[in-house]
C-alpha positions as a printed NumPy array, in Angstrom:
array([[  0.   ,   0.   ,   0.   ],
       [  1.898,   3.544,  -1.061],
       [  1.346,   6.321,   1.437],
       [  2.004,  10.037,   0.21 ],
       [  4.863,  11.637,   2.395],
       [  2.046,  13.745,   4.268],
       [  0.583,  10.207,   5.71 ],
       [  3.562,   8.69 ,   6.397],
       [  4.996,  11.922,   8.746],
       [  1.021,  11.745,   9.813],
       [  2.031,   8.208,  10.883],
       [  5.7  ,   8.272,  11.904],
       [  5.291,   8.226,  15.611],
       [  2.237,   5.314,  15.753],
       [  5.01 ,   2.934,  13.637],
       [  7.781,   3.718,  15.782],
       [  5.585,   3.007,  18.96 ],
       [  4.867,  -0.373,  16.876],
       [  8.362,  -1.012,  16.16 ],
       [  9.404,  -0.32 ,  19.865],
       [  6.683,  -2.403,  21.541],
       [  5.92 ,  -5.016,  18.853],
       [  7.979,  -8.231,  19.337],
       [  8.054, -11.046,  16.835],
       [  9.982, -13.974,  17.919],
       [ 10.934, -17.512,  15.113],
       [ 10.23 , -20.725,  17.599],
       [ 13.731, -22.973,  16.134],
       [ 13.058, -25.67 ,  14.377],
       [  9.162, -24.815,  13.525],
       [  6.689, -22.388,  11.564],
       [  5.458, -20.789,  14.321],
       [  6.252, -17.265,  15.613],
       [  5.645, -15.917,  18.893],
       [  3.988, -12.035,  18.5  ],
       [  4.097, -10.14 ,  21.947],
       [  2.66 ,  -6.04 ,  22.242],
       [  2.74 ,  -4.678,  25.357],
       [  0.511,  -2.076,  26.799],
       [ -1.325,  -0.851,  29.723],
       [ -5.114,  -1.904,  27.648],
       [ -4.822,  -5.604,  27.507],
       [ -7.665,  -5.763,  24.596],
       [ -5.343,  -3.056,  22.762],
       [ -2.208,  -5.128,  23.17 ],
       [ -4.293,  -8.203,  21.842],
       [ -5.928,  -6.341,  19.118],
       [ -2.484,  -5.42 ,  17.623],
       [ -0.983,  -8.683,  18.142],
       [ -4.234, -10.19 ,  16.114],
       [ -3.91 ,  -7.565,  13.133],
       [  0.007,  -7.533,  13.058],
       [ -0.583, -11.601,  12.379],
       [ -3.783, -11.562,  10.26 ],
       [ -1.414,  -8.737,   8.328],
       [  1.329, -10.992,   7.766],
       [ -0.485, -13.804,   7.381],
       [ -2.821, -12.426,   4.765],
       [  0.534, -10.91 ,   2.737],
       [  2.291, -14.118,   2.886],
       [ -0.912, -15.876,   1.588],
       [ -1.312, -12.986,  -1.207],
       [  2.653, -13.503,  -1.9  ],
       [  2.185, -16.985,  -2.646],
       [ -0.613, -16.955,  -5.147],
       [  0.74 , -14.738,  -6.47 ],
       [  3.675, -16.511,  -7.474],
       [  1.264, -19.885,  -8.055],
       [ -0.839, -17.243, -10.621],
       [  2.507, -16.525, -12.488],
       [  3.388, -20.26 , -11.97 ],
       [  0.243, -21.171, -13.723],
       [  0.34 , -18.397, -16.566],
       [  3.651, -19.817, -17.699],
       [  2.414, -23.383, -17.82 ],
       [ -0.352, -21.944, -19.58 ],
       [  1.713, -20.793, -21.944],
       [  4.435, -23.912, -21.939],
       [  0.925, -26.093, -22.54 ],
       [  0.057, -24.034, -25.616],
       [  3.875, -24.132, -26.985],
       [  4.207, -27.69 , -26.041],
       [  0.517, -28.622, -27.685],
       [  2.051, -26.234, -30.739],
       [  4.751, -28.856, -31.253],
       [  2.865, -31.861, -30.212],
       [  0.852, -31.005, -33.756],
       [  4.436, -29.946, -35.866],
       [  5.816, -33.478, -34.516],
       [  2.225, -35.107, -35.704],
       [  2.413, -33.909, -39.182],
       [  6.331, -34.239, -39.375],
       [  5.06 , -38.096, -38.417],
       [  2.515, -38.267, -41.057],
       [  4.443, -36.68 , -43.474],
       [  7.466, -39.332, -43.047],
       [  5.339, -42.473, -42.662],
       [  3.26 , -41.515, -45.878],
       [  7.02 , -40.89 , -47.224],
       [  8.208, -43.834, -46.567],
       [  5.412, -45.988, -47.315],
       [  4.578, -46.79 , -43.46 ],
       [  1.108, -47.197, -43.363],
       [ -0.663, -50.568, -43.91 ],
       [ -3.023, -51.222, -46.953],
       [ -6.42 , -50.215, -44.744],
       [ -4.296, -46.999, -44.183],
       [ -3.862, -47.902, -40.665],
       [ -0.734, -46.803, -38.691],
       [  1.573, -49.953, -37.863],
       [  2.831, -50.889, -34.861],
       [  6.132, -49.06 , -34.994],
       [  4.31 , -45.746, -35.335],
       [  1.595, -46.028, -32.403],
       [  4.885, -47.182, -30.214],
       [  7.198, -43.894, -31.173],
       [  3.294, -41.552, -30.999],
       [  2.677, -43.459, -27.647],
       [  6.441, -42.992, -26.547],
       [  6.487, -38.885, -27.5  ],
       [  3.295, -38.467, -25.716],
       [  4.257, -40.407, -22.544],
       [  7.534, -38.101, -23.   ],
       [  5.913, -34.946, -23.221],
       [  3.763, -35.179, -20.393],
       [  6.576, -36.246, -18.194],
       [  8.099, -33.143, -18.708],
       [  5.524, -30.987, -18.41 ],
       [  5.023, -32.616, -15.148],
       [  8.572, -31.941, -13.923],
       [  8.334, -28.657, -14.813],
       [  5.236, -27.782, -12.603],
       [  6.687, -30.032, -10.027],
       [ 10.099, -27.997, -10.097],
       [  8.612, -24.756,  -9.859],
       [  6.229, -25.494,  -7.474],
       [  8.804, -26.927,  -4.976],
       [ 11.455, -23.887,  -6.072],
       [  8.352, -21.4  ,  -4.885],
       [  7.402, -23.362,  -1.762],
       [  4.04 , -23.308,  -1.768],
       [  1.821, -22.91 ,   1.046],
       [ -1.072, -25.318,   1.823],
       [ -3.55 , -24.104,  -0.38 ],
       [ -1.673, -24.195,  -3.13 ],
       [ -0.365, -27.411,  -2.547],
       [ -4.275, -28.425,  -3.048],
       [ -4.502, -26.983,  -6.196],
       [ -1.218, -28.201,  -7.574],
       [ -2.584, -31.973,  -6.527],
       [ -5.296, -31.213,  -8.691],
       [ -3.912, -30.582, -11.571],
       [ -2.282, -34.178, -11.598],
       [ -5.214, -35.784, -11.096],
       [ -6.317, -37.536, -14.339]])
């Protein structure tokens, strides 16, 4: 959120109260961090530890799908690039078996083909698949994106 310099002077000594009084403590070897205010209004101190958290909380949420929405607009784009030469590698195919004489007398593809179409697929996939798998675990995904990215590999 951008503040003009007039709010932030407007502002300047509420922070610094914050960043005097607000404590936010990593617990080793977990996720969890301990958030301490203290203040003479106990309901004040607990309504500033419960809106510093639901803050950061809500950012690093907003952070992360971000980066899944980016995440998903390049696979949306890989899909259509990778479809793109899924068809060039099709009619390259067709174009060489009808070449080379490939194709049985009912015009049906022979074994050799299916395997090698079968094979490209199969290898295509797979790498799409790594790819969404490596940049999901490069962005660390929370939770909730970990749902949706179990979804899309479900067939």
């Amino acid at each position: 959120m951008e503040r003009t310099p007039e709010e932030s002077h407007r502002l300047a000594p509420y922070v610094a109260i914050l960043k005097n009084k607000l404590e936010v403590e990593a617990i080793d070897d977990t996720r969890i961090m301990k958030v301490s205010f203290e203040h003479t209004d106990p309901a004040l101190a607990q309504a500033v530890v419960n809106t510093a958290a639901k803050n950061f909380r809500d950012r690093n949420y907003e952070r992360k799908t971000d980066r899944f929405k980016d995440t998903s607009g390049w696979l949306d784009r890989s899909t259509r690039e990778l479809k793109s030469k899924v068809q060039q590698a099709e009619q390259a195919m067709a174009d060489y078996t009808q070449r080379n004489g490939i194709f049985t007398s009912e015009g049906k593809e022979t074994l050799i083909v299916e395997k090698l179409t079968n094979l490209y697929n199969l290898a295509m996939r797979a790498e799409t698949e790594r790819m969404l798998k490596q940049s999901l675990f490069e962005g660390g995904p929370a939770r909730p994106d970990r749902a949706i990215a179990r979804s899309l590999f479900r067939h």
